[in-house]
Every structure is written in C-alpha cells, then in structure tokens.
XYZ file of C-alpha atoms in Angstrom:
662
model
C -79.901 177.980 69.658
C -81.890 174.738 69.508
C -80.948 171.959 67.079
C -83.075 168.796 66.817
C -82.377 165.702 64.717
C -85.602 163.726 64.420
C -87.718 161.830 61.886
C -84.955 162.095 59.259
C -84.636 165.904 59.394
C -82.559 168.603 61.135
C -84.564 171.392 62.759
C -83.191 174.635 64.247
C -84.644 177.561 66.168
C -82.934 180.615 67.711
C -84.038 182.308 70.934
C -83.282 185.530 72.786
C -84.095 185.734 76.504
C -86.494 182.816 76.241
C -88.434 184.066 73.212
C -88.125 182.461 69.733
C -86.676 184.767 67.069
C -88.242 182.759 64.219
C -90.359 179.624 63.704
C -88.769 176.151 63.774
C -86.841 175.696 60.507
C -85.955 172.529 58.543
C -82.345 172.838 57.298
C -81.641 169.352 55.937
C -81.845 165.589 56.234
C -80.106 163.208 58.660
C -80.170 159.618 59.857
C -79.189 160.641 63.395
C -81.372 161.577 66.360
C -80.761 163.894 69.302
C -81.028 167.444 70.595
C -78.317 170.081 70.960
C -78.829 173.308 72.916
C -76.217 176.055 72.720
C -76.567 179.168 74.863
C -74.560 182.125 76.094
C -75.249 183.473 79.608
C -76.785 186.948 79.538
C -75.087 189.406 81.913
C -78.340 191.369 82.078
C -79.993 188.336 83.712
C -77.104 186.637 85.551
C -74.892 188.574 87.957
C -72.070 186.074 87.332
C -71.539 184.674 83.834
C -68.333 182.749 84.580
C -68.438 178.958 84.205
C -66.437 176.968 86.761
C -65.266 173.573 85.543
C -65.049 172.097 89.067
C -68.589 173.148 90.060
C -70.057 171.815 86.812
C -68.071 168.577 87.203
C -69.489 167.923 90.668
C -73.092 168.425 89.589
C -72.766 166.459 86.335
C -71.027 163.596 88.157
C -73.966 163.499 90.573
C -76.491 163.348 87.707
C -74.525 160.562 85.998
C -74.491 158.514 89.219
C -78.257 158.935 89.641
C -78.999 157.910 86.044
C -77.313 154.577 85.423
C -75.857 154.299 81.916
C -76.121 158.024 81.132
C -72.923 159.436 79.603
C -72.100 163.115 80.111
C -69.070 164.773 78.505
C -67.875 168.133 79.821
C -65.440 170.052 77.598
C -63.915 173.449 78.300
C -62.798 174.634 74.874
C -60.805 177.528 76.375
C -58.131 175.252 77.841
C -59.206 171.903 76.333
C -60.045 170.539 79.782
C -62.291 167.480 79.519
C -64.188 165.122 81.806
C -66.382 162.119 81.075
C -69.016 160.888 83.515
C -70.437 157.424 82.955
C -71.374 155.000 85.727
C -72.953 151.742 84.684
C -73.551 150.837 88.331
C -75.588 153.979 89.055
C -76.178 154.589 92.770
C -74.085 151.519 93.668
C -71.159 153.176 91.882
C -71.976 156.362 93.826
C -71.607 154.465 97.120
C -68.334 152.894 95.934
C -67.078 156.376 95.014
C -67.886 157.654 98.517
C -66.320 154.642 100.252
C -63.117 154.436 98.191
C -61.044 155.951 101.029
C -62.609 153.760 103.710
C -62.510 150.011 104.367
C -65.851 148.362 103.436
C -67.167 145.547 105.650
C -68.673 143.796 102.615
C -67.303 143.848 99.047
C -70.310 145.199 97.134
C -72.976 147.748 98.077
C -76.406 146.375 98.964
C -78.842 147.437 96.231
C -82.624 147.673 96.667
C -85.081 148.786 93.998
C -88.841 149.155 93.796
C -91.243 150.385 91.120
C -94.916 150.902 91.880
C -98.095 152.427 90.513
C -99.605 154.898 92.972
C -103.095 155.994 91.855
C -102.065 155.820 88.217
C -98.706 157.549 88.771
C -95.461 155.604 88.407
C -93.046 155.942 91.335
C -89.482 154.622 91.425
C -87.165 154.020 94.385
C -83.598 152.741 94.519
C -81.272 152.549 97.499
C -77.617 151.536 97.637
C -75.795 151.144 100.953
C -72.534 149.857 102.331
C -71.093 149.673 105.831
C -67.455 150.681 106.359
C -65.070 150.645 109.316
C -65.457 154.415 109.871
C -67.420 155.931 112.758
C -69.505 158.388 110.746
C -72.658 157.873 108.724
C -73.252 159.491 105.336
C -76.755 159.364 103.869
C -77.468 161.356 100.709
C -81.069 161.624 99.557
C -82.322 162.770 96.149
C -85.794 163.401 94.765
C -85.960 163.674 90.974
C -82.133 164.187 90.979
C -82.420 167.115 93.452
C -80.247 166.730 96.546
C -82.410 167.043 99.678
C -79.717 168.257 102.083
C -82.073 168.310 105.070
C -83.484 164.849 104.333
C -87.221 164.458 104.678
C -89.834 161.717 104.775
C -87.773 159.353 102.599
C -84.807 159.566 104.995
C -87.020 159.208 108.087
C -88.655 156.097 106.611
C -85.296 154.633 105.620
C -83.707 155.165 109.044
C -86.610 153.807 111.096
C -87.088 150.728 108.885
C -83.358 149.976 108.837
C -83.230 149.930 112.645
C -86.371 147.778 112.900
C -85.120 145.327 110.267
C -81.763 144.844 112.033
C -83.310 144.394 115.491
C -85.868 141.976 114.045
C -83.105 139.921 112.397
C -81.097 139.856 115.655
C -84.121 138.609 117.594
C -85.061 135.967 115.019
C -81.501 134.572 115.003
C -80.963 134.702 118.792
C -78.077 137.178 118.559
C -79.339 139.388 121.397
C -77.169 137.644 124.008
C -74.460 140.161 123.131
C -76.825 143.058 123.850
C -78.414 144.538 126.951
C -81.098 146.259 124.855
C -82.140 146.766 121.241
C -79.722 148.554 118.958
C -80.344 152.285 118.575
C -80.506 153.962 115.182
C -77.077 155.556 115.635
C -75.565 152.105 116.331
C -77.094 150.667 113.172
C -75.923 153.575 110.995
C -72.338 153.886 112.282
C -70.032 153.657 109.258
C -72.988 153.485 106.838
C -72.835 155.123 103.414
C -76.210 155.201 101.663
C -77.805 156.810 98.612
C -81.592 157.170 98.369
C -82.740 157.972 94.841
C -86.464 158.688 94.549
C -88.456 159.601 91.445
C -92.054 160.632 92.015
C -94.467 162.987 90.242
C -95.392 166.203 92.038
C -93.124 165.914 95.118
C -93.798 168.254 98.064
C -90.917 170.179 99.638
C -90.662 172.320 102.765
C -89.357 175.325 100.792
C -88.454 176.524 97.304
C -84.854 175.398 97.813
C -86.206 171.800 97.921
C -83.774 170.800 100.657
C -86.363 168.734 102.565
C -88.996 166.350 101.163
C -92.361 166.436 102.985
C -94.463 164.113 100.769
C -96.079 162.028 103.528
C -96.935 158.904 101.493
C -93.252 158.224 100.779
C -92.349 157.275 104.369
C -94.605 154.214 104.610
C -93.610 152.999 101.153
C -89.881 153.111 101.915
C -90.414 151.445 105.302
C -92.231 148.502 103.714
C -89.605 148.145 100.946
C -86.712 148.121 103.439
C -88.433 145.697 105.818
C -89.114 143.283 102.974
C -86.053 143.532 100.732
C -83.293 144.413 103.198
C -84.361 141.610 105.548
C -84.386 139.242 102.572
C -80.804 140.294 101.778
C -79.714 139.572 105.360
C -81.310 136.117 105.228
C -79.601 135.325 101.928
C -76.189 136.680 103.045
C -75.662 135.554 106.665
C -71.887 136.198 106.613
C -72.412 139.837 105.587
C -75.202 140.154 108.165
C -72.871 138.854 110.884
C -70.116 141.328 109.954
C -72.286 144.425 109.954
C -74.187 143.389 113.108
C -70.890 142.762 114.943
C -69.911 146.346 114.111
C -73.305 147.605 115.303
C -72.948 145.737 118.608
C -69.481 147.227 119.033
C -70.971 150.669 118.294
C -73.651 150.079 120.951
C -70.986 149.235 123.527
C -69.038 152.362 122.555
C -72.242 154.427 122.831
C -72.823 153.060 126.325
C -69.199 153.824 127.223
C -69.647 157.339 125.815
C -72.856 157.772 127.838
C -71.045 156.777 131.024
C -68.140 159.058 130.126
C -70.595 161.923 129.561
C -72.241 161.242 132.913
C -68.899 161.320 134.695
C -67.880 164.464 132.846
C -71.261 166.113 133.488
C -71.043 165.347 137.212
C -67.757 167.209 137.176
C -69.467 169.972 135.195
C -66.999 169.757 132.292
C -69.693 169.798 129.575
C -71.997 172.214 131.352
C -71.798 175.785 130.073
C -72.415 176.989 133.631
C -69.041 175.430 134.545
C -66.681 177.073 132.082
C -63.165 175.659 131.584
C -60.490 177.171 133.800
C -58.320 178.152 130.828
C -61.101 180.190 129.236
C -60.664 183.951 129.521
C -64.307 184.896 128.990
C -65.623 188.222 127.737
C -67.935 190.658 129.523
C -70.546 190.660 126.746
C -73.480 188.304 127.401
C -75.285 188.859 124.075
C -73.952 186.054 121.859
C -74.520 188.110 118.676
C -71.758 190.484 119.785
C -69.313 187.989 121.331
C -66.308 186.204 119.787
C -64.275 183.192 120.903
C -60.650 182.751 119.815
C -59.441 179.137 120.015
C -55.683 179.597 120.274
C -52.755 177.222 119.830
C -50.664 176.868 122.999
C -50.386 178.633 126.353
C -47.778 181.098 125.069
C -50.008 182.388 122.268
C -52.953 182.187 124.645
C -51.173 184.527 127.048
C -50.494 187.067 124.297
C -54.072 186.777 123.008
C -55.537 187.316 126.482
C -53.553 190.539 126.825
C -54.255 191.650 123.243
C -58.025 191.077 123.176
C -60.799 193.536 123.816
C -62.202 191.850 126.923
C -65.574 193.506 126.393
C -66.530 191.112 123.567
C -63.565 188.776 122.896
C -62.967 185.518 124.783
C -59.821 183.376 124.476
C -59.492 179.600 124.934
C -55.890 178.293 124.728
C -55.348 174.653 123.706
C -52.461 172.531 124.892
C -50.799 170.841 121.910
C -52.654 168.987 119.170
C -56.197 167.833 119.891
C -57.414 164.297 119.223
C -57.957 163.290 115.579
C -61.700 162.565 115.793
C -61.690 160.869 112.371
C -59.940 157.893 113.997
C -61.741 157.849 117.359
C -65.097 156.781 118.767
C -67.271 159.119 120.776
C -66.264 157.706 124.191
C -62.606 158.568 123.453
C -63.546 161.982 122.072
C -65.633 162.969 125.083
C -62.752 162.026 127.403
C -60.270 164.321 125.645
C -59.561 167.328 127.858
C -59.129 169.896 125.066
C -62.329 168.822 123.296
C -64.247 168.934 126.599
C -63.068 172.527 127.065
C -64.301 173.517 123.581
C -67.715 171.874 124.126
C -68.126 173.540 127.512
C -67.087 176.979 126.225
C -69.524 176.893 123.287
C -72.493 175.852 125.432
C -74.507 173.981 122.767
C -73.858 170.434 123.977
C -72.421 167.462 122.127
C -75.504 165.694 120.781
C -75.311 165.845 116.973
C -79.027 165.134 116.596
C -80.248 167.673 119.175
C -77.645 170.436 119.185
C -79.199 173.621 120.610
C -77.712 176.561 118.694
C -79.860 179.011 120.662
C -77.466 178.412 123.583
C -74.358 179.268 121.549
C -72.352 181.741 123.632
C -70.382 183.327 120.756
C -71.499 184.471 117.294
C -67.975 184.035 115.889
C -65.731 181.069 116.733
C -62.266 181.902 115.402
C -59.487 179.321 115.059
C -56.179 181.148 115.569
C -53.034 179.050 115.011
C -49.453 179.733 113.947
C -48.777 180.393 110.260
C -46.537 177.311 109.922
C -46.873 173.565 109.261
C -47.688 172.662 112.883
C -50.266 175.434 113.019
C -51.859 174.121 109.819
C -52.026 170.618 111.309
C -53.717 171.839 114.496
C -56.140 173.894 112.400
C -56.993 170.801 110.327
C -57.599 168.729 113.477
C -59.963 171.422 114.775
C -61.758 171.666 111.430
C -62.195 167.870 111.431
C -63.792 168.062 114.888
C -66.159 170.873 113.904
C -67.071 169.179 110.607
C -67.808 165.777 112.161
C -69.385 166.812 115.457
C -70.492 170.457 115.239
C -71.477 170.751 111.591
C -74.429 173.131 112.282
C -71.886 175.802 113.290
C -70.358 175.596 109.797
C -73.801 175.568 108.154
C -74.852 178.694 110.072
C -71.594 180.532 109.276
C -70.229 180.715 112.842
C -66.757 179.253 112.211
C -63.790 181.369 111.046
C -60.022 181.069 110.614
C -57.761 183.943 111.682
C -54.984 185.040 109.333
C -51.952 186.029 111.444
C -48.941 187.455 109.583
C -45.773 185.430 109.065
C -43.451 188.439 108.501
C -42.874 191.855 110.048
C -40.921 194.389 107.967
C -39.606 197.621 109.493
C -37.740 200.654 108.165
C -37.595 203.775 110.298
C -41.129 204.471 111.487
C -42.696 202.319 108.770
C -43.905 198.884 110.000
C -45.595 196.413 107.655
C -46.986 192.891 108.150
C -47.283 190.147 105.526
C -49.299 186.920 105.614
C -46.653 184.897 103.773
C -43.339 185.099 101.934
C -45.024 185.501 98.553
C -46.869 188.615 99.731
C -43.682 190.096 101.242
C -41.624 189.427 98.107
C -44.392 191.072 96.096
C -43.973 194.236 98.177
C -40.222 194.405 97.539
C -40.702 193.486 93.892
C -42.930 196.523 93.332
C -40.169 198.789 94.655
C -38.124 197.866 91.563
C -40.241 200.475 89.772
C -38.625 203.225 91.852
C -35.588 205.062 90.444
C -33.966 202.112 88.672
C -32.927 202.101 85.010
C -31.552 198.991 83.330
C -29.826 198.885 79.943
C -29.195 195.750 77.847
C -25.873 195.216 76.080
C -27.689 196.156 72.866
C -28.739 199.502 74.351
C -32.424 198.782 75.095
C -33.580 200.624 78.271
C -36.036 199.191 80.815
C -37.492 200.963 83.856
C -40.717 201.481 85.808
C -43.601 199.090 85.130
C -41.871 197.439 82.175
C -38.863 196.440 84.297
C -41.131 195.331 87.150
C -43.124 192.946 84.913
C -39.950 191.458 83.400
C -38.498 190.623 86.825
C -41.884 189.388 88.095
C -42.267 187.082 85.088
C -38.737 185.756 85.540
C -39.259 184.963 89.241
C -42.517 183.156 88.421
C -40.706 181.285 85.634
C -37.910 180.226 87.997
C -40.453 179.115 90.608
C -42.194 176.896 88.033
C -38.857 175.335 87.031
C -38.036 174.604 90.685
C -41.398 172.914 91.238
C -40.977 170.770 88.109
C -37.451 169.802 89.207
C -38.704 168.833 92.668
C -40.850 166.200 90.965
C -38.025 164.431 89.196
C -37.788 166.361 85.916
C -34.218 167.454 85.134
C -33.574 171.118 84.355
C -31.861 170.056 81.130
C -34.986 168.196 79.982
C -37.279 171.084 80.957
C -35.181 173.564 78.984
C -35.185 171.295 75.915
C -38.966 170.905 76.074
C -39.382 174.675 76.374
C -37.019 175.348 73.460
C -38.912 172.786 71.401
C -42.201 174.446 72.415
C -43.745 171.072 73.217
C -47.219 171.351 74.776
C -49.346 168.491 73.423
C -50.049 166.143 76.339
C -52.470 164.170 74.149
C -49.513 163.047 71.982
C -48.617 160.599 74.764
C -51.641 158.534 73.726
C -50.081 157.829 70.298
C -46.334 157.030 69.949
C -46.378 158.090 66.282
C -47.124 161.671 67.315
C -44.123 161.666 69.682
C -41.556 160.975 66.936
C -40.544 164.643 66.278
C -39.947 165.169 70.013
C -38.013 161.883 70.299
C -35.803 162.940 67.399
C -34.985 166.267 69.097
C -34.257 164.624 72.471
C -31.979 161.992 70.879
C -29.438 164.737 70.168
C -29.033 165.466 73.895
C -29.505 162.131 75.683
C -27.678 158.814 75.393
C -30.892 156.784 75.173
C -34.489 157.810 74.467
C -37.315 155.276 74.252
C -41.104 155.199 74.339
C -42.571 152.761 76.871
C -46.192 151.857 77.756
C -47.512 153.753 80.771
C -49.647 151.613 83.114
C -51.749 154.664 84.023
C -52.319 156.285 80.642
C -50.924 155.833 77.117
C -47.126 156.044 76.861
C -44.150 157.677 78.609
C -40.657 158.638 77.431
C -37.654 157.076 79.212
C -34.398 159.047 78.926
C -30.831 158.274 80.020
C -28.023 160.819 80.420
C -24.572 160.362 78.878
C -21.912 158.536 80.921
C -21.667 155.159 82.630
C -23.591 156.433 85.659
C -26.042 158.506 83.651
C -29.311 159.333 85.391
C -32.639 158.037 84.111
C -35.670 160.316 83.721
C -39.287 159.483 82.961
C -41.355 162.036 81.047
C -45.089 161.444 81.505
C -48.187 163.032 80.040
C -49.161 164.496 83.423
C -45.977 166.628 83.481
C -46.806 168.263 80.148
C -50.431 168.793 81.227
C -49.511 170.183 84.665
C -50.298 173.819 85.448
C -46.629 174.484 86.271
C -45.306 173.288 82.908
C -47.977 175.257 81.056
C -47.078 178.333 83.080
C -43.338 177.832 82.483
C -43.880 177.490 78.721
C -45.966 180.670 78.493
C -43.391 182.652 80.490
C -40.510 181.205 78.462
C -42.108 182.494 75.266
C -42.341 185.990 76.786
C -38.791 186.031 78.205
C -36.910 183.991 75.591
C -34.908 186.905 74.141
C -33.944 188.268 77.588
C -32.927 185.080 79.433
C -29.297 185.013 78.258
C -28.608 188.635 77.397
C -26.380 190.928 79.511
C -27.586 193.981 81.490
C -26.054 197.095 83.053
C -27.119 199.392 85.886
C -24.752 202.318 85.613
C -21.286 200.742 85.430
C -22.345 197.474 87.087
C -22.678 194.527 84.676
C -24.919 191.432 85.028
C -24.420 188.416 82.777
C -28.036 187.181 82.806
C -31.612 188.043 83.720
C -31.305 185.778 86.770
C -28.292 187.683 88.109
C -30.015 191.013 87.411
C -33.241 189.969 89.199
C -31.339 188.784 92.287
C -29.389 192.052 92.481
C -32.508 194.220 92.067
C -34.353 192.422 94.879
C -31.349 192.734 97.190
C -31.252 196.484 96.499
C -34.936 196.955 97.389
C -34.427 195.252 100.790
C -31.579 197.508 101.894
C -32.384 199.344 105.122
C -35.303 197.063 106.047
C -35.371 194.771 109.088
C -37.251 191.547 108.333
C -38.609 189.386 111.158
C -40.227 185.986 110.587
C -42.609 184.965 113.359
C -42.178 181.370 114.513
C -45.456 181.546 116.413
C -48.207 183.794 117.725
C -46.426 183.885 121.084
C -43.564 185.879 119.508
C -45.863 188.839 118.886
C -46.376 191.282 121.682
C -50.039 191.940 122.581
C -50.155 195.223 120.663
C -48.898 193.557 117.457
C -51.313 190.633 117.821
C -54.243 193.023 118.294
C -53.491 195.226 115.306
C -52.720 192.352 112.895
C -55.051 189.517 113.879
C -57.704 190.470 116.453
C -58.820 194.031 115.718
C -62.164 193.777 113.829
C -61.302 196.954 111.920
C -58.006 195.664 110.486
C -57.895 191.864 110.730
C -58.530 189.340 107.958
C -60.793 186.344 108.685
C -61.602 183.361 106.471
C -65.166 182.084 106.830
C -65.448 178.283 106.827
C -68.127 177.143 104.358
C -69.114 173.885 102.647
C -69.779 174.131 98.905
C -69.771 170.397 98.183
C -70.620 168.101 101.111
C -69.637 164.945 99.204
C -66.195 166.297 98.329
C -65.677 167.692 101.845
C -66.445 164.299 103.386
C -64.077 162.593 100.941
C -61.211 165.001 101.672
C -61.560 164.635 105.456
C -61.544 160.840 105.055
C -58.451 160.962 102.822
C -56.397 163.388 104.908
C -57.427 162.371 108.432
C -58.552 158.732 108.129
C -56.765 155.423 108.767
C -56.106 154.582 105.109
C -52.533 155.512 104.108
C -52.706 154.656 100.395
C -55.468 157.176 99.480
C -53.539 159.900 101.327
C -50.337 159.008 99.476
C -52.217 158.978 96.155
C -53.780 162.369 96.966
C -50.353 163.902 97.666
C -48.842 162.459 94.476
C -51.825 163.517 92.369
C -51.782 167.100 93.635
C -48.039 167.611 94.071
C -47.615 169.618 90.869
C -50.594 171.833 91.752
C -49.083 173.091 95.014
C -48.734 176.886 95.021
C -47.813 177.662 98.650
C -45.350 175.204 100.195
C -43.822 175.756 103.636
C -40.774 173.504 104.015
C-alpha cells in the first residue's frame, strides 16, 4: 500500500506482486508531506518471510551513518522493540562508532569532502579517517550506500594517495632521519579506521553482488583529492601529523623486525609447508578437498585425538597452552610465537595477508577442538581472533569450523548417551517424567504424561529466570512482588507519575520506597528493607525490560495457581511445585551413571571418535561473518587493551546470558 501526502492532498494506491490494483486515489486533504509504504512479504516470492530486528538494525544504522542528518526509526510492534538511528556527523560519526573501543591518536576524525561535475554528471565523495593505537586497519568503502566488501578503484586510489601524501610530508619536513626508507602502505595504514562514501551515477561493478567497484575514472579523482586536502590537513595540524607519523615509523620498525623474524624462521623452515611442525600428526590424503586438520588443546587431548582419528584423511595438531592474543601484539611478536608458527606451517598458505595463496591450503576443513569449559572457550576465542585478524580468507571461504565435544556421558546398562551441555542432559531426564508417573493435587486434579512434563519444564525455566535476576542484585522478595503485581511497563520509568501505583504497592512491603533520577535513563526506584541493617535495592528500567524478567512474568502467569499447592504421588506428599519437581527429576536419574568430562583427554579414543571426530555422527559449527563491522567491534572489545568497554559489554549483556559455566 502506497500513501503519499503532497500538494495539499493524500493519495493512496494498493499493489499486489508489483502490479497496481487500482489507479491512484485522492482520499482527502492535508498540510503534511511525505510517503508511507506498507507491505507484507509474500511467501510465494520469498523463501523466508521472517524479519530479524538485529539484521535490519545493522543495515539501517549503516544507511543513517552514510546520510548525515537522516533519521530512521525501526519499530517491532510484536514486542514493542524500538531503535532510532540519527547521526548528525555522518561518516565522521561512523568512524567514531568503529573506534569507540580503541584509543584514538587524535580527538576527531579527519574529514575530507569533494563535489565535482564530471561531463554534466554530479559526483560526490566524502572520506572520514582516524588513527588509533591498534595494529589493524579497517577501511569500509561504499558506492551509493552499497558496501563494496572487496574494495575497488576508490580504495586503491585512497591507499596509494595516502601513502604518497605521508611520504611527501615526511620529506618536506625533514623527518626521514628516523627512517631507512620510505614508509610502506601497511605502515601508513596501521591502526587506521576509514570510511569512503562515494556517490556517482552509473557505477561499474565487477559482479552483480556489487562487492567491488571497477569504475576506472574514480581512482585518479580520489588520488588528487587526498593529495590536496589530506596534505593541507597535515600542514594545518602539525601536532596531529607528528603523532600519526610517529606511529607509522614505529610500525615500519616493527615490520622490519617482523621481516627479520620471518627470515630467521624461514631459514629454520618453520613457516615452510615442506617442513611440517614436529607435533603435527599428518594424514595420508594429499588432496586438500578431502583432508581435515584438528587443532587440539593440549598434549593430552592431542594424544587421544591422534589415536581416535582416521589417519587416512584427518590430521591433528596439538597446541601447548593458550596461544598469543594477537589483538594486543605486533606482527614480529606474532611470528615468533611457537604455536602460531606451527599453525602457519601446517596450513601451508603463508602469513602474508595481502598475498595469501589459498590454492596451497593443505586441508579443506580446519577444525578447532577445545574442551567444553571456560578455559577451552578462552583458547577457542584466542584462535578465532588469530584467524579473523590474520587468516580472514579462510573464514570467507568457509574453511574454519568449531568441534562440539560433549560435556556429559550418561550410562545405564548397555545404553550410553552423550550430551553437549547440562541443559541438554537435564532435558533428556525431564522428558522421562512422562513415563509412568501420575501426580494428584490436594484438590484431586490429576496430571501425567505431556501435561505433567510441561508443568515441570515451565517451573524449572521459571526458577532459572529468578536465579538469573537474583544474581544481578534483585531480591527474590522484590521479584515476587513485581510478578504478583503483574508489572511489565518498562516505559513507566520515564515518567514518575506512571510509577505511583507500583510505589503504593511496594510501600506495604518495604521500609522506604523512593523514586530517584537515573543518570542513564529516566528514573529508578530505591527500596530499603525493614530493620536497622535493612538492605537497599535499586529497581531500574532495564530489569523490567530484560528478557529474563519478561520470561519469568509469562511463566508466573501460567503457573500461578500451582506454585503453592500440595501434590501427591501415591502416598508421598509434596508441599509445593518446587519440591515435586526436584523429586521427579531425582526419580528419573535413578540407575544412571553420570560422568562430566573435565577435558578431551578424559575421553578414550573410541569415545572421542564417535562423539566428536566421526563425520557421520559429529556436530560441527561453521565459522561465518554476517556483519564485518560488528565482528571487528566485538573482537576489539573482548580481546583488546581497553578494559572499560569490556566491562561495559559484560554489564550490558549480563541479563541476556543463557548458558553460564561457573
């Protein structure tokens, strides 16, 4: 449905599969202007008609950044989830967004803009860039708001001109005494975050996916703009120029150190695929399309994996301990790390990010196999950081996987079962409640089979939500009062008048209740327990809007009448649903032996093969990148030097945690 407000009138027109159902119709007068388009996805055209708030948010945020001053509001009316995207600073704000978890070398992004007439056609270029203390570059290029993931002529022109401009400035200001030779492009771009936003009519791309711009006239234009305007910026801001050039000189020294380290390592054959690492148990298969490499945590697990594997096509490389965090290290340090050298040598594709030769890859599947515990997760994250920063083409081409070893082994008689985590194992025992159990309430109501199963399942989920809320400083007493009151309006915290009914109810159960301004958003409620040493609690909007509180409230409504009633199984009496649920789960586990694996090394080779390595039965997770900007941000937050962004990330996402291994 199309609705247009223009020239004092409101016009509407309805469509079906792109064809108008009737002519444009005038339905009234208005003083407003604008266009509204409402559509429903057609399942006969689209294979997937589900809207994903996160995916839409990422794309709309991108568009808002690239169009300074444009406001976009995204509203999901199903769950009232909202997001507003408005960035007055445009691409400069985009750069600030990307650098928020890094330390900038200069306070504001450098902004360059040019508008020209090319044979009667208007062309627009804007570039924002900022150097940070990180060791990785991030250049995002867009043509007519389309992200060109593989770059193109605009990126080539930008890179070459940037290097020339810096070297020219160094020469003109006699700064070359600190250098043996001109700076290389990689030195100049170390720690650089840049956005190139190009708008041109009739752009030429290398393919229909528009991932690479090939319009040849763009390169020379961007080169001339950078040489003129970026050099002018350096002349006008000598202190900023000095800071970023000092970093570039340091990067050049590190590059030279890395080159020497590579030479030493190459002489020893450590990076040469013809000299494979001693710890590698290689496979017999020489066709890379059929071969797999398991990168395994520790010598113990490596020993089990070597015995468990099918040596015809499976190779095993054990790692000793945790590898270097490459997010915090320069290339010369990385190349000297023994475990990383072993990985590079085993893969056979070299270590040059610009000229990585995937045709020499020795294994089609590279599988990270670590323990199913916290340490294993940390090692896996360190490995993922290395592959993301230095072997990204392997992720792009779909070569990187994560093994899913079980955490539990359950045995009864000849029956042996494996479970990935505690939640999956508890789910197995929970389903057994359906078998031959009949429960009667004190009022005579009978529950069994599926009905009993769903009641116990809902209660356990309810209890889990309460525990998570309590772990974040909300008292059980307060949670129960909120649930009894049925309070669910997080937006009320923006207006203290709307909170009055809730305040009145809470006043009956707490010594003091007051509304105080919240520095983050609106207002919060401060509560104090009875007694001289009564505890204080702070109820914030984010608690009410958290997924766990919403889940707890929905389950409370379903279970309300059963939570405090009594139950009987035969002559055995249970005073509450909690006591009944605990007893039922204990009954289902009788006769079973439960083993929790502390590590892969605890499994014998046969168990490791059948659960984790056998292609017919194993479960692998393929590592993919859906949003490069978000992936880069997350790696910087979790693995970078900045502590505050990591702390903020943990606090922000604490209530969203679903699987927590303590």
